[in-house]
Structures are given as structure tokens and as C-alpha cells.
Coordinates of C-alpha atoms (C1' of nucleotides) in Angstrom, one line a residue:
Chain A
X1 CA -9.3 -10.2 -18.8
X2 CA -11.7 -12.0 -21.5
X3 CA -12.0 -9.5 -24.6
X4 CA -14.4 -6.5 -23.5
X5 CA -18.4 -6.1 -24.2
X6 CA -19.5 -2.5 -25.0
X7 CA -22.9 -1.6 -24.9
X8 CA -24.1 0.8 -27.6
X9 CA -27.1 2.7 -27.2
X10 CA -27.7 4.1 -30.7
X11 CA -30.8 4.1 -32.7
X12 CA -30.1 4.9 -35.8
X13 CA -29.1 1.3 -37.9
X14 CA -27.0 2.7 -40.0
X15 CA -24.1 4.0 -37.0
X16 CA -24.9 1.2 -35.0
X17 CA -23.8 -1.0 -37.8
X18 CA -20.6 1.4 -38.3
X19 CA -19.6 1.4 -35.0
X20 CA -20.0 -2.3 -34.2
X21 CA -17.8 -3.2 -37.5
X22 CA -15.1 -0.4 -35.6
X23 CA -15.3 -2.8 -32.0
X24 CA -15.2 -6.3 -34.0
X25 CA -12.2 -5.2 -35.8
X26 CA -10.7 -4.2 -32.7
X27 CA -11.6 -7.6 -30.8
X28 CA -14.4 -6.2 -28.6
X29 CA -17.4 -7.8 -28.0
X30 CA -20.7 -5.6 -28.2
X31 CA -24.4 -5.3 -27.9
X32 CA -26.8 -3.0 -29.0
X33 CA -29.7 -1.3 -27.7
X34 CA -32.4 1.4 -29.8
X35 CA -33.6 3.0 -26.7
X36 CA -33.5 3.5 -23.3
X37 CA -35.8 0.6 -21.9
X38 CA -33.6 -1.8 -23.9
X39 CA -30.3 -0.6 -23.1
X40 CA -31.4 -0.9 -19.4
X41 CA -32.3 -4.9 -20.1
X42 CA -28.9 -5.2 -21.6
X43 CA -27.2 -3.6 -18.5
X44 CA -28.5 -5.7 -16.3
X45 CA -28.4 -9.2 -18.5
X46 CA -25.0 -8.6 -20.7
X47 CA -23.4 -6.5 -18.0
X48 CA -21.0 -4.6 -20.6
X49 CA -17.5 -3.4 -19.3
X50 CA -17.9 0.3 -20.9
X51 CA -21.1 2.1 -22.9
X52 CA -21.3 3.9 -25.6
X53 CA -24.7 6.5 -25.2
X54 CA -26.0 8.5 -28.3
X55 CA -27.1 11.9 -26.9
X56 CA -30.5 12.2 -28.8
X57 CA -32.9 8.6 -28.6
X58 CA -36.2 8.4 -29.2
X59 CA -38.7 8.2 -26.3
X60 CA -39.2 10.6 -23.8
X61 CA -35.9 9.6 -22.1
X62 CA -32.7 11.4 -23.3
X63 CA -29.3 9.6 -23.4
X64 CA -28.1 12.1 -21.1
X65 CA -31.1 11.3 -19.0
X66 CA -29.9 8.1 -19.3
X67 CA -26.6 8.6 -18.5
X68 CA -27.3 10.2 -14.9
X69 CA -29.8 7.4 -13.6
X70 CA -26.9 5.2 -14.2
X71 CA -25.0 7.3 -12.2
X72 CA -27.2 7.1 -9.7
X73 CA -27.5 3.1 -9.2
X74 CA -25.0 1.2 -7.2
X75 CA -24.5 -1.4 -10.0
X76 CA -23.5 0.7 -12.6
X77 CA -21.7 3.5 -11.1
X78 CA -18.9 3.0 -12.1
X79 CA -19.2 2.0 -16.0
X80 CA -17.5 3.9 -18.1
X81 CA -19.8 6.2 -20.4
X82 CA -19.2 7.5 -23.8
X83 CA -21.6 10.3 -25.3
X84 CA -21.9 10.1 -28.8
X85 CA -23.3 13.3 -30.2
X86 CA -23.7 15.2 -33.3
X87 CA -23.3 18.4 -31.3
X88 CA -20.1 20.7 -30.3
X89 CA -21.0 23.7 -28.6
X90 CA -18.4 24.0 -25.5
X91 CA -22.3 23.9 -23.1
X92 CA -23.2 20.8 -24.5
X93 CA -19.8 18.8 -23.6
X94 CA -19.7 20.4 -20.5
X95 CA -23.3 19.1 -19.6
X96 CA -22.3 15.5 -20.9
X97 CA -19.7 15.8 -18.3
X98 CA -21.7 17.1 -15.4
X99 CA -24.8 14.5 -16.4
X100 CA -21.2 11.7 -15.5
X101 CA -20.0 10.7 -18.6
X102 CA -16.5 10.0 -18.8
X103 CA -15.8 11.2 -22.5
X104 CA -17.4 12.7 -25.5
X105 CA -17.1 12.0 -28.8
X106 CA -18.6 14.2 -31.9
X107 CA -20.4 12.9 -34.6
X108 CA -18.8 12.4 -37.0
X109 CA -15.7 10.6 -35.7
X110 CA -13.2 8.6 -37.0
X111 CA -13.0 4.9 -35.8
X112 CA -9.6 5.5 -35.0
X113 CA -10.5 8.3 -32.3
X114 CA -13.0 6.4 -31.4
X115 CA -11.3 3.0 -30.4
X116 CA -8.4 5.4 -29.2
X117 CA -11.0 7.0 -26.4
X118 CA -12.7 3.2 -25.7
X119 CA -9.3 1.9 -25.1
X120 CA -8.2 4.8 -22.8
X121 CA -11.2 4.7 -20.7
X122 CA -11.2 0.7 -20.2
X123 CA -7.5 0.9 -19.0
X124 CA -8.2 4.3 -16.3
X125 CA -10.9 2.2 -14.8
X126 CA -8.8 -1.1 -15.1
X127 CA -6.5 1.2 -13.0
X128 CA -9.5 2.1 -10.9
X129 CA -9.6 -1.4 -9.1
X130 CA -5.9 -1.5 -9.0
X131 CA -6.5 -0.9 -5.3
X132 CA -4.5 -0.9 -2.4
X133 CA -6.3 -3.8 -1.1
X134 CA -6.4 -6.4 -4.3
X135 CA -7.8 -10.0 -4.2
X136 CA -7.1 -13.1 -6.2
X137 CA -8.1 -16.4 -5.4
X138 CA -9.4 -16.3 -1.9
X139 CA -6.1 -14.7 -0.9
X140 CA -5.9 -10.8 -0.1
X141 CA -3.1 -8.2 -0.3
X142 CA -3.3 -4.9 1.9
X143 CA -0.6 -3.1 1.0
X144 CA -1.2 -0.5 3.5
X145 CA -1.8 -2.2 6.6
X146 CA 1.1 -4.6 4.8
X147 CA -0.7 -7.9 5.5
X148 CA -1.6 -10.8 3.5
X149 CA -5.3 -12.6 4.2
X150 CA -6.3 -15.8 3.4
X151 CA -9.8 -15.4 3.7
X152 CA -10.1 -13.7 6.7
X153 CA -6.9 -15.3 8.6
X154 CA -4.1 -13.4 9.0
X155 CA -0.6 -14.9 7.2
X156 CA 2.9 -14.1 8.5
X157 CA 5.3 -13.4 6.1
X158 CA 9.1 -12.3 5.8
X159 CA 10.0 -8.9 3.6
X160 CA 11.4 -10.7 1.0
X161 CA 8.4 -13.2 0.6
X162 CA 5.7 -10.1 1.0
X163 CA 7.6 -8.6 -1.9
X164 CA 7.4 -11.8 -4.1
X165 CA 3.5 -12.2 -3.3
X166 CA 3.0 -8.3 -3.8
X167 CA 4.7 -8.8 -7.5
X168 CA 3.0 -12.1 -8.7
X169 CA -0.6 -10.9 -7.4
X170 CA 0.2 -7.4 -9.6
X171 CA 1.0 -9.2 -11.8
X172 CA -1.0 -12.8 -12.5
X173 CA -1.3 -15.0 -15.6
X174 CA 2.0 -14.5 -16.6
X175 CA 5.3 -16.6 -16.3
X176 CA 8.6 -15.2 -15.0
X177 CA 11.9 -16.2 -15.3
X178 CA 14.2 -16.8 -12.4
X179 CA 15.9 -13.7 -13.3
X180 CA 13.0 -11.3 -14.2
X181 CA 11.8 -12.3 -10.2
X182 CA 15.4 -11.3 -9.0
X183 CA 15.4 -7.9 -11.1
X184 CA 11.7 -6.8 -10.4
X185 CA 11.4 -8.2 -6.7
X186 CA 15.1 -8.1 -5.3
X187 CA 15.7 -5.0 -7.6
X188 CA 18.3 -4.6 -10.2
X189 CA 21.8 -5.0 -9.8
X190 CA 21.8 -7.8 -7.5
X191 CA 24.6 -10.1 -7.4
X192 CA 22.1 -13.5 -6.2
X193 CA 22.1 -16.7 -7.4
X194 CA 18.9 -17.4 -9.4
X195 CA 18.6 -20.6 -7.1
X196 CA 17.9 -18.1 -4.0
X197 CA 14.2 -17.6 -5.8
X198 CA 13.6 -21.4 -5.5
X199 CA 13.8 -21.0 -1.8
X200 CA 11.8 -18.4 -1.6
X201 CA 9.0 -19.5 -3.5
X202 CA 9.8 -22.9 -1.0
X203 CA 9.1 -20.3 1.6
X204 CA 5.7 -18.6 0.3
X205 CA 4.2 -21.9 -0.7
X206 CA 4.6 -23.4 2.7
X207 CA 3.2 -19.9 4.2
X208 CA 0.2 -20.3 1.8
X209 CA -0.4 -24.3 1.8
X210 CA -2.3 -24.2 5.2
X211 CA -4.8 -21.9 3.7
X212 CA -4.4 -24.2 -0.3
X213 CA -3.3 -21.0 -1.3
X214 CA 0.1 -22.2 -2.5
X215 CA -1.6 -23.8 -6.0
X216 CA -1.8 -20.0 -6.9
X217 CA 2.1 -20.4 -7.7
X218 CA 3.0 -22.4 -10.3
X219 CA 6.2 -23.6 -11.4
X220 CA 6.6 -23.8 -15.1
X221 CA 9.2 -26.2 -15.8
X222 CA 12.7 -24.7 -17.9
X223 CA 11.0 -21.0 -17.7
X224 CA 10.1 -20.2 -14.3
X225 CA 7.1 -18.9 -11.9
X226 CA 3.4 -18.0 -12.6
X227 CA 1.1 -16.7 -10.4
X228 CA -2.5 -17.8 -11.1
X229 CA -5.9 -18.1 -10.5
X230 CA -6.5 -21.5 -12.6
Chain B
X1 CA -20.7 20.5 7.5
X2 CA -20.8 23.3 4.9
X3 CA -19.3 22.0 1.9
X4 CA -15.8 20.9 2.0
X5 CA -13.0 23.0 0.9
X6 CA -10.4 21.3 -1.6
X7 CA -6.5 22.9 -2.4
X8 CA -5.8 21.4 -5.3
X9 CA -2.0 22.1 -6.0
X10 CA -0.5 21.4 -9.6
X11 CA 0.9 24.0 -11.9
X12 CA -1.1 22.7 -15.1
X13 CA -3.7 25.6 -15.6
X14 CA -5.5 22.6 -18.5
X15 CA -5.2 20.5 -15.4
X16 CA -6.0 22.8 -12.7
X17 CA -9.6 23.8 -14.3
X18 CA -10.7 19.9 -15.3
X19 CA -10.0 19.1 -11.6
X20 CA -12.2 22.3 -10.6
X21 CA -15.1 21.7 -12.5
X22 CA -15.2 17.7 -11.5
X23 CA -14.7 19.7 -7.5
X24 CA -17.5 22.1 -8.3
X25 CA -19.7 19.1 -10.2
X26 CA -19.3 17.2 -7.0
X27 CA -20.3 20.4 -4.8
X28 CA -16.9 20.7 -3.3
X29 CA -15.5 24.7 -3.0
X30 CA -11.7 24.9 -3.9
X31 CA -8.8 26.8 -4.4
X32 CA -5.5 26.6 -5.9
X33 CA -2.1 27.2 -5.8
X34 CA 0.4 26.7 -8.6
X35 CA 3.5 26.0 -6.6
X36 CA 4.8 25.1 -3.0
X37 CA 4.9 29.0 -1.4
X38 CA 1.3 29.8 -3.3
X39 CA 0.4 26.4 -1.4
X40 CA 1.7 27.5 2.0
X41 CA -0.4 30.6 1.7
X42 CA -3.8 29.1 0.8
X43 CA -3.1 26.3 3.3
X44 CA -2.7 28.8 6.1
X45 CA -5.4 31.8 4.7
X46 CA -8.3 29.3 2.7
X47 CA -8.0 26.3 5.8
X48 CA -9.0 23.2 3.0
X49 CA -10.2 20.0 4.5
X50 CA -8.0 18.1 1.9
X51 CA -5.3 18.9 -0.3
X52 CA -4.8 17.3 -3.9
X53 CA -1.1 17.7 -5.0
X54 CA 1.0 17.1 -7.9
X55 CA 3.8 14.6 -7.6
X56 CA 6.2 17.3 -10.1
X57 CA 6.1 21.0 -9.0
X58 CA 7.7 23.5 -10.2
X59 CA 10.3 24.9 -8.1
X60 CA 13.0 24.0 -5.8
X61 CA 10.7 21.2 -4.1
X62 CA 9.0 18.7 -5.3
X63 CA 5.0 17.8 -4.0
X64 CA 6.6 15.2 -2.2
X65 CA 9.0 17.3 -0.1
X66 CA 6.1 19.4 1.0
X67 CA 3.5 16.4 1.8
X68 CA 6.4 15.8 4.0
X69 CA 6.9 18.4 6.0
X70 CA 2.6 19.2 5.9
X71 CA 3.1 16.3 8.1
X72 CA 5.8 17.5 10.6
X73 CA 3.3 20.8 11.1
X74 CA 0.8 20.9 13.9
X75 CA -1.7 22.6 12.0
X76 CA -1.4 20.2 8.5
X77 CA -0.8 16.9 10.1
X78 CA -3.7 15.5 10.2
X79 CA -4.9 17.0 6.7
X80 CA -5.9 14.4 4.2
X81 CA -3.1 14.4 1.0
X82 CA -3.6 12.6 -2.1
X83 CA -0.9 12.8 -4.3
X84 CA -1.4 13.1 -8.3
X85 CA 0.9 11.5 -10.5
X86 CA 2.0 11.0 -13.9
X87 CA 3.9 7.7 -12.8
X88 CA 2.8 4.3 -12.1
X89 CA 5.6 2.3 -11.0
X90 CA 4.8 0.5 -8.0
X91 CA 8.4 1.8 -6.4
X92 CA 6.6 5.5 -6.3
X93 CA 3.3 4.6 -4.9
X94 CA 5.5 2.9 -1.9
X95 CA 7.3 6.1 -2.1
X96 CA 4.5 8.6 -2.1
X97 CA 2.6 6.5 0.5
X98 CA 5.9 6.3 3.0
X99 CA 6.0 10.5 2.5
X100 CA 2.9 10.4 3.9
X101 CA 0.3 10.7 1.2
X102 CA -3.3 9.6 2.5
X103 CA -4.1 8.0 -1.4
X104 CA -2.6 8.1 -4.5
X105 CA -3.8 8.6 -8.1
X106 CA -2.5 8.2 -11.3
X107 CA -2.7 10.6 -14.2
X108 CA -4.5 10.2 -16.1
X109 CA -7.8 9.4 -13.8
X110 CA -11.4 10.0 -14.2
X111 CA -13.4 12.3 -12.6
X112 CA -15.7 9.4 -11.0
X113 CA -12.5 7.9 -9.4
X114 CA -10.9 11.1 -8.0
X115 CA -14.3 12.0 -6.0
X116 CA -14.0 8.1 -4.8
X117 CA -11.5 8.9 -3.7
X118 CA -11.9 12.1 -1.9
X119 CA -15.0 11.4 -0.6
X120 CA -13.6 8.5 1.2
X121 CA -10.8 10.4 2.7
X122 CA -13.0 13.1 3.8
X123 CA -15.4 10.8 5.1
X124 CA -12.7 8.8 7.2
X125 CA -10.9 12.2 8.1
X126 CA -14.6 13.6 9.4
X127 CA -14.4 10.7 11.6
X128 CA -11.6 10.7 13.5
X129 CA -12.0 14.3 14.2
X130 CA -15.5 14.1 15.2
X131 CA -14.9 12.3 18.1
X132 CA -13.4 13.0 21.2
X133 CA -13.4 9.7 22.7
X134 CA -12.3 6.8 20.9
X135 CA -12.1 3.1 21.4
X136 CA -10.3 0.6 19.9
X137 CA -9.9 -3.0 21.0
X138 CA -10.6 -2.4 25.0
X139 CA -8.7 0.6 25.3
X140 CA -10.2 4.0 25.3
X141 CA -8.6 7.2 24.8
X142 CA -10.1 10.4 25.7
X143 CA -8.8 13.2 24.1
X144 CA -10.6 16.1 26.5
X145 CA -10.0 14.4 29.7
X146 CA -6.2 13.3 28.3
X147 CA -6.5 10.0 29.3
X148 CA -6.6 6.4 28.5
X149 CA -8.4 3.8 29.8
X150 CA -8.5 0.0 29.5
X151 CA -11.8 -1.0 30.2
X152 CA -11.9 0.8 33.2
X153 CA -8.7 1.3 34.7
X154 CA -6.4 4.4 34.1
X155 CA -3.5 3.7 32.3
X156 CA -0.4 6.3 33.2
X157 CA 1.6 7.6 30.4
X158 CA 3.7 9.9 29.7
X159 CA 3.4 12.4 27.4
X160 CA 5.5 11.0 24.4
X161 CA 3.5 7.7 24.8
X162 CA 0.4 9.4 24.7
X163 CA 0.7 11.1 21.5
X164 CA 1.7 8.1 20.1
X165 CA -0.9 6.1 21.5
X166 CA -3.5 8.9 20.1
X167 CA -1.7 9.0 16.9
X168 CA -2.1 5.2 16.4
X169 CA -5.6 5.1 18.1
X170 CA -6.7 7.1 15.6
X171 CA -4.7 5.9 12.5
X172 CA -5.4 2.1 13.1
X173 CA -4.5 -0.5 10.1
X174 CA -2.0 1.0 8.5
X175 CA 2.1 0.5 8.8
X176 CA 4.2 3.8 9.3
X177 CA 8.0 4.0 9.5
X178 CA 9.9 5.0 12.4
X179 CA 10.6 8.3 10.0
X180 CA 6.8 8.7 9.3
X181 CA 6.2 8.3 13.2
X182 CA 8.8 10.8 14.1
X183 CA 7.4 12.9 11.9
X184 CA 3.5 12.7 12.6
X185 CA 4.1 12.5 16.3
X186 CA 7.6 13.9 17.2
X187 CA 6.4 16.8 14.9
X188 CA 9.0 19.1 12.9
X189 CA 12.8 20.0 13.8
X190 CA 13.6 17.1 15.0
X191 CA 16.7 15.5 15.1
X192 CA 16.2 12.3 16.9
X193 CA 17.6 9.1 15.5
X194 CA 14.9 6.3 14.1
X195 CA 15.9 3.8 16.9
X196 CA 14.2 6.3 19.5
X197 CA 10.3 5.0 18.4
X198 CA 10.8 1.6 19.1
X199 CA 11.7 2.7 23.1
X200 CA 8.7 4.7 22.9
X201 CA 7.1 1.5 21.9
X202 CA 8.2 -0.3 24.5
X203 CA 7.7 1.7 26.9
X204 CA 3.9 2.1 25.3
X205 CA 3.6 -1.7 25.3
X206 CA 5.1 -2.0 28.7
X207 CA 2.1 0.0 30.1
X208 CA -0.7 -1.6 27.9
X209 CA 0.7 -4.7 28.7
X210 CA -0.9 -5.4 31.7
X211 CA -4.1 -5.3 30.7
X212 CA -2.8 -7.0 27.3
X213 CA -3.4 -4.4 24.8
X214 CA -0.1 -4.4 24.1
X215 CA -0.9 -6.8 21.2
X216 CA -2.4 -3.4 19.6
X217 CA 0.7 -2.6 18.4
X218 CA 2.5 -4.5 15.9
X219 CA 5.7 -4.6 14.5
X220 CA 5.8 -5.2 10.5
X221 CA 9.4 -6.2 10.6
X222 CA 11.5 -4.4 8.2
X223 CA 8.9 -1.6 8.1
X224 CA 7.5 0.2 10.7
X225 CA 4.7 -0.5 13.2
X226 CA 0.9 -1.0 12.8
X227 CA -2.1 -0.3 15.6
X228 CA -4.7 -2.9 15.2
X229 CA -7.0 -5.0 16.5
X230 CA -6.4 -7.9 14.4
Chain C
dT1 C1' 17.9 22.3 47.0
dT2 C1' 16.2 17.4 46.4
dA3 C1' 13.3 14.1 44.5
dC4 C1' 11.2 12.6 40.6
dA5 C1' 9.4 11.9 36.1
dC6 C1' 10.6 12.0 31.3
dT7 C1' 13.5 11.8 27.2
dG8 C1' 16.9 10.3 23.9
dT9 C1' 21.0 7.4 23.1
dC10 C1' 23.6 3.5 23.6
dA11 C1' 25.0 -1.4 24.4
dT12 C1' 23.5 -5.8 24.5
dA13 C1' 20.3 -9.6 24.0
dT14 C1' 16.8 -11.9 21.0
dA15 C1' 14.5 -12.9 17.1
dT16 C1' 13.9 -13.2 12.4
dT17 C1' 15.4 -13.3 7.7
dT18 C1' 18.4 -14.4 4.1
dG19 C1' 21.5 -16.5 0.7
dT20 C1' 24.0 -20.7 -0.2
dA21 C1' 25.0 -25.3 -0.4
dA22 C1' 23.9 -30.1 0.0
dT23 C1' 20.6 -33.6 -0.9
dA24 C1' 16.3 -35.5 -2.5
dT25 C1' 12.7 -35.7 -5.8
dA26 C1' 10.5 -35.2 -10.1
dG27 C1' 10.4 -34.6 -15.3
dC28 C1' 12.2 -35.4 -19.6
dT29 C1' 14.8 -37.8 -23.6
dG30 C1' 16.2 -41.5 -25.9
Chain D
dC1 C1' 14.8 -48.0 -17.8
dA2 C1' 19.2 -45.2 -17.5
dG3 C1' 21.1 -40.8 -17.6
dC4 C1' 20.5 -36.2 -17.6
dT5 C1' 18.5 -31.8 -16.1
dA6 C1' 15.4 -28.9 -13.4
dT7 C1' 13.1 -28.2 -9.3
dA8 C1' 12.0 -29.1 -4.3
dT9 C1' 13.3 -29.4 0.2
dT10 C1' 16.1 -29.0 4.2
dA11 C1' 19.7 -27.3 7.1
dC12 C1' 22.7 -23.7 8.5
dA13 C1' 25.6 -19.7 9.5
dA14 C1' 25.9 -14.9 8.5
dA15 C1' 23.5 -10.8 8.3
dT16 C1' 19.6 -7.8 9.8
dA17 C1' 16.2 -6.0 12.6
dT18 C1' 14.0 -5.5 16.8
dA19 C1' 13.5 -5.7 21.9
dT20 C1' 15.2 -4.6 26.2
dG21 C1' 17.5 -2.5 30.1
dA22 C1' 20.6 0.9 31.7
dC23 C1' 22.2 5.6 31.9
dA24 C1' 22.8 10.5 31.8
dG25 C1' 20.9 14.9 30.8
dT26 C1' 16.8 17.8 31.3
dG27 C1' 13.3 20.0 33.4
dT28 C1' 9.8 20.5 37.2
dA29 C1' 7.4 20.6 41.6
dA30 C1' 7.8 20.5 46.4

DNA sequence: TTACACTGTCATATATTTGTAATATAGCTG
DNA sequence: CAGCTATATTACAAATATATGACAGTGTAA
């Protein structure tokens, strides 16, 4: 995925500056907002992968206020939140929780525990969509029916082949060698000849070509195979 | 429905009480149990609509072991599991899901995906047991009456056939092994060798057929079998 | 008791999948 | 372009998995 954008909802200059040094260095991307009303625009034009929410703004809107609209709207029910807060009474973080904030961090805060709870968060709800039914390219993966959809047609495919599509769509973007595919598909401590995952690429490909769904493998010449989108 | 009732079983007390107050946040009532006999108790004093389990008990058997045999119990088959784990490997969530684990999350998760994820098991679990009659693809099964119809002839089965047709009927879209059959339908003590479900297929097929709802049942070679329409 | 329905196991028939090898094609280097 | 290497494609026989039909043991109702 494209480096993430973090919203932070922080009025004060001064932090907002500090933290948005902290992300840069990181390699996020990030916008700011001073208030409520703003950070609202910036949800819904930016669309930021994670937010980080100061407890106290200005306005008659708190950030915790804040924080529980956004768990009430479809679109952003499931962005991770981060309160920021100069507080630490055990009540406090436990209302942060309840209001659906995923973490809490206490002012003052290192950028290192910072960035350490950013990066956990974005990866839990990476895991989030790491579903049982997982899409790429126009081509869908059920593992628990165990059936393979291009668009909405049905494609028949051997064990061997199901397990080869099921480890390239987990894992896209990325080239494997001949021998990776054997020890990760086939499992380890197979005796096959690295040749038998030509074939059976041969095989997927002509499953998927009816459907142009066999570009999504790639062969990359003296390496191996790649999965992907582009 | 009053609120739901949630056994979460893990022997983590740090864990136990952040699962509780995301349960209590959510409005769900719960209970727990720290290891496999505790869980046997609550399970049969507390009745929970769905039971949240740790992959690693302490103790002579493991979470998995007693998702298992949950299933191969009358009054726990049909409970909703979801299985918590530290692990990720894909290998264990084929593993957990063969056992016969409803979902699957990995530790650690947020609170906002856990209650996804409950909430949808309760919701599909409400379902099925909410209705006495259910149709699938032309054929009807009515549970009060014990029969099955397509359209609206009576189909004749015998009894074997008929759990299994209601056990399918109202687990459509998903594979299950021969073992996971013999489990969920055959029930517990058992002995009976994996070959016996596909001649219970048959002989299910062989009575659907005539009216062509045999093509309800599909066999996911190397696998198991899958009930759907598609 | 007989007649009959039902179940689980087995033997056999079919169907599908799999690894390998042979051959064709494509890509690279000089 | 020639010569070399890597990959694609096809064919095939062995290995696996499933489907099917027959049978014997069980229990049940008439």
C-alpha cells in the first residue's frame, strides 16, 4: 500500500508541528485539522488511513464527541482513532475507549511510543480486511466456501492450483522463486522438480484467461512468479 | 432477544477483562472460564449464545480439542466459536476453521473488529434458528413437520439423510470435511470410517435427484462437500 | 416370525489431478 | 543472426479421490 495519511486533529501549533515532524520522519503522509468542523472536511476529502484526536478542542464539540459520531457513520467506522490527551486518570482512558477509540496516548509522549502505537494500529486493521473472502483484480477468493470468482462466475480449479491462487492473492506485488512456490504452496520437504510449478501456473492461467484474469500472474524472467494487480 | 450471552474462554486474566469491557461496551453479558472443565461448566450452567476461545489453554487440551468435540455434542453444536489466536500462519486458520471454529481472530485485534465479528455470527446464528422452515434453491425443509419438500412434492429420506440435508440446508456455502460432517451430523462416539458420508451423499443426491436438486451438493474435491445454490 | 427399511463397510468403476518429460517458443548476449 | 538459456505448452501414465452398487448386520412393525 502507498505510504499512509494520518489525520491529526490538534489545535495547538506548536504539537501539531511536533507530531507532523514525528510522521514525516517515519514516511507517513498527514494532514491537519484545528477543530472539529475541519477535521470533518478532511475526513471526507483526504480520507486518512488512521486519526490522531486531541481530547480537548475548542468549540463546543469535544474530541471525544468527535470520536463517537465517527463511530457512528458508515464511512468512517472503521478508522483507526488515537486520543491524544494530557490526562491519566484510569476514568478518563476508559471513557476514550468506550467513546471507540482504539488507543490512547498521554501527553507528553515520546515519538517513539507514538509511531510504535500508529504502526500497531495500521497493521491490526490491515489484518482486519485480511478476510476470508479477499479480492484482487476482478478476481475473488472464498476461502470458506473454497471457490474462486471471476466476477461473479464460478471457476473450477484443482487442489494444487487453488493452493497456488490462495498464496499469490495473500500475497501480491511480490516475485517468487520457483522454489519459494514449492516450499510455501507444496510445503516443505518436497522432493519436486521446480519445473512442476511451470505447469501449474500453465494450469491457472488457462483457468483464468477466459475471465483475462491470467495477466494477474506474471512471469518474471530468471527469478520467477508475481501475482499482481498492474 | 435479551442481550446476548458471551463465554469468553482464555486463561489471561489482562486478557480476559479487555475482552469484558469491549463485551459490556457493546451491551453483551458474559462469563468466563479459565480452562476447558471451568468452560464445560459455564457452557452447561450460564447457556452463552457464542463462545470466544483461546487457541492455547492451559491444561491437558488445547481450545482446539474442545471446539472439537463442542461440535460432536447435541447441545453445543450449533453454538457459534470463534477462536483467538496468537498465530497467523495461514496453515492454523485452515486448521482452526477445519476444527470447526465459526471465525477466527488474531491476537492482537481491536475491539471494533472482535464485535464485527461477533455480531455477525450472532446475527447469522439468530437466523438459522429462528426459522423452522427453510428454503434453499427449490427445496424446503421443515423442521416441525420433519419433512422436505421440492417445490411441492414430498421427498422420502431416511433419517441419516435428513440430518444431513438439515445440517447443509442450514449451513449453505461453506466446505466441511467428511470428519467435520461426521462430527456435526453423526454427533459424538463415533467410530465410523470417513468413506461412510460420501454414501450418505449419494444416497442424499439419489433422492434430490429427481427433482434436480441434487446439484445442491457439491463436492470440493480433495476437501469435503459444500450445499449451495450456486 | 417375516418383511422391510436403514446403516456402515467394502470392492469396483470413474473421474480428476499430478509430476515428468518431450517439444516448441520466446528472450537474451554477443 | 546464431547460439544459448529460460519459459510455455502439450501429452501422458501413475497416483488419488470420488461415485456407485452390492451386501450383511441391525432393528422394527406387522
Amino acid at each position: 500500500m502507498a505510504s499512509p495519511l494520518i489525520l491529526v486533529v490538534e489545535d495547538e501549533p506548536a504539537v501539531r508541528d511536533m507530531i507532523g515532524l514525528t510522521l514525516e520522519q517515519a514516511g507517513y503522509e498527514w494532514v491537519t485539522a484545528g477543530d472539529v468542523p475541519e477535521a470533518r472536511c478532511r475526513l471526507a476529502d483526504a480520507r486518512p488511513d488512521l486519526v490522531l484526536l486531541d481530547w480537548m478542542l475548542p468549540g463546543q464539540q469535544s474530541g471525544l464527541d468527535f470520536a463517537r459520531q465517527m463511530r457512528r457513520e458508515e464511512l468512517t467506522r472503521d478508522l483507526p482513532v488515537i486520543l491524544l490527551t494530557a490526562r491519566d486518570a484510569e476514568d478518563d482512558k476508559i471513557r476514550g475507549l468506550d467513546v471507540g477509540a482504539d488507543d490512547y496516548v498521554t501527553k507528553p509522549f515520546s515519538p517513539r511510543e507514538l509511531l510504535a502505537r500508529i504502526k500497531a494500529l495500521l497493521r491490526r486493521s490491515g489484518q482486519a480486511d485480511d478476510e476470508d473472502v479477499i479480492s484482487i483484480g476482478g478476481l475473488t477468493l472464498d476461502s470458506t466456501s473454497h471457490r474462486v470468482l471471476a466476477g461473479d462466475e464460478n471457476i473450477a480449479l484443482g487442489p494444487t492450483e487453488f493452493k497456488l491462487l490462495s498464496f499469490f492473492i495473500h500475497h501480491p506485488d511480490r516475485v517468487y522463486s520457483r522454489d519459494q512456490l514449492l516450499d510455501r504452496v507444496w510445503g516443505s520437504n518436497v522432493y519436486i522438480d521446480d519445473r512442476t510449478v511451470d505447469v501449474h501456473v500453465r494450469r491457472l492461467r488457462k483457468a483464468l484467461s477466459p475471465h483475462g484474469c491470467d495477466r494477474l500472474i506474471q512471469t518474471v524472467r530468471g527469478v520467477g512468479y508475481r501475482f499482481s494487480e498492474h
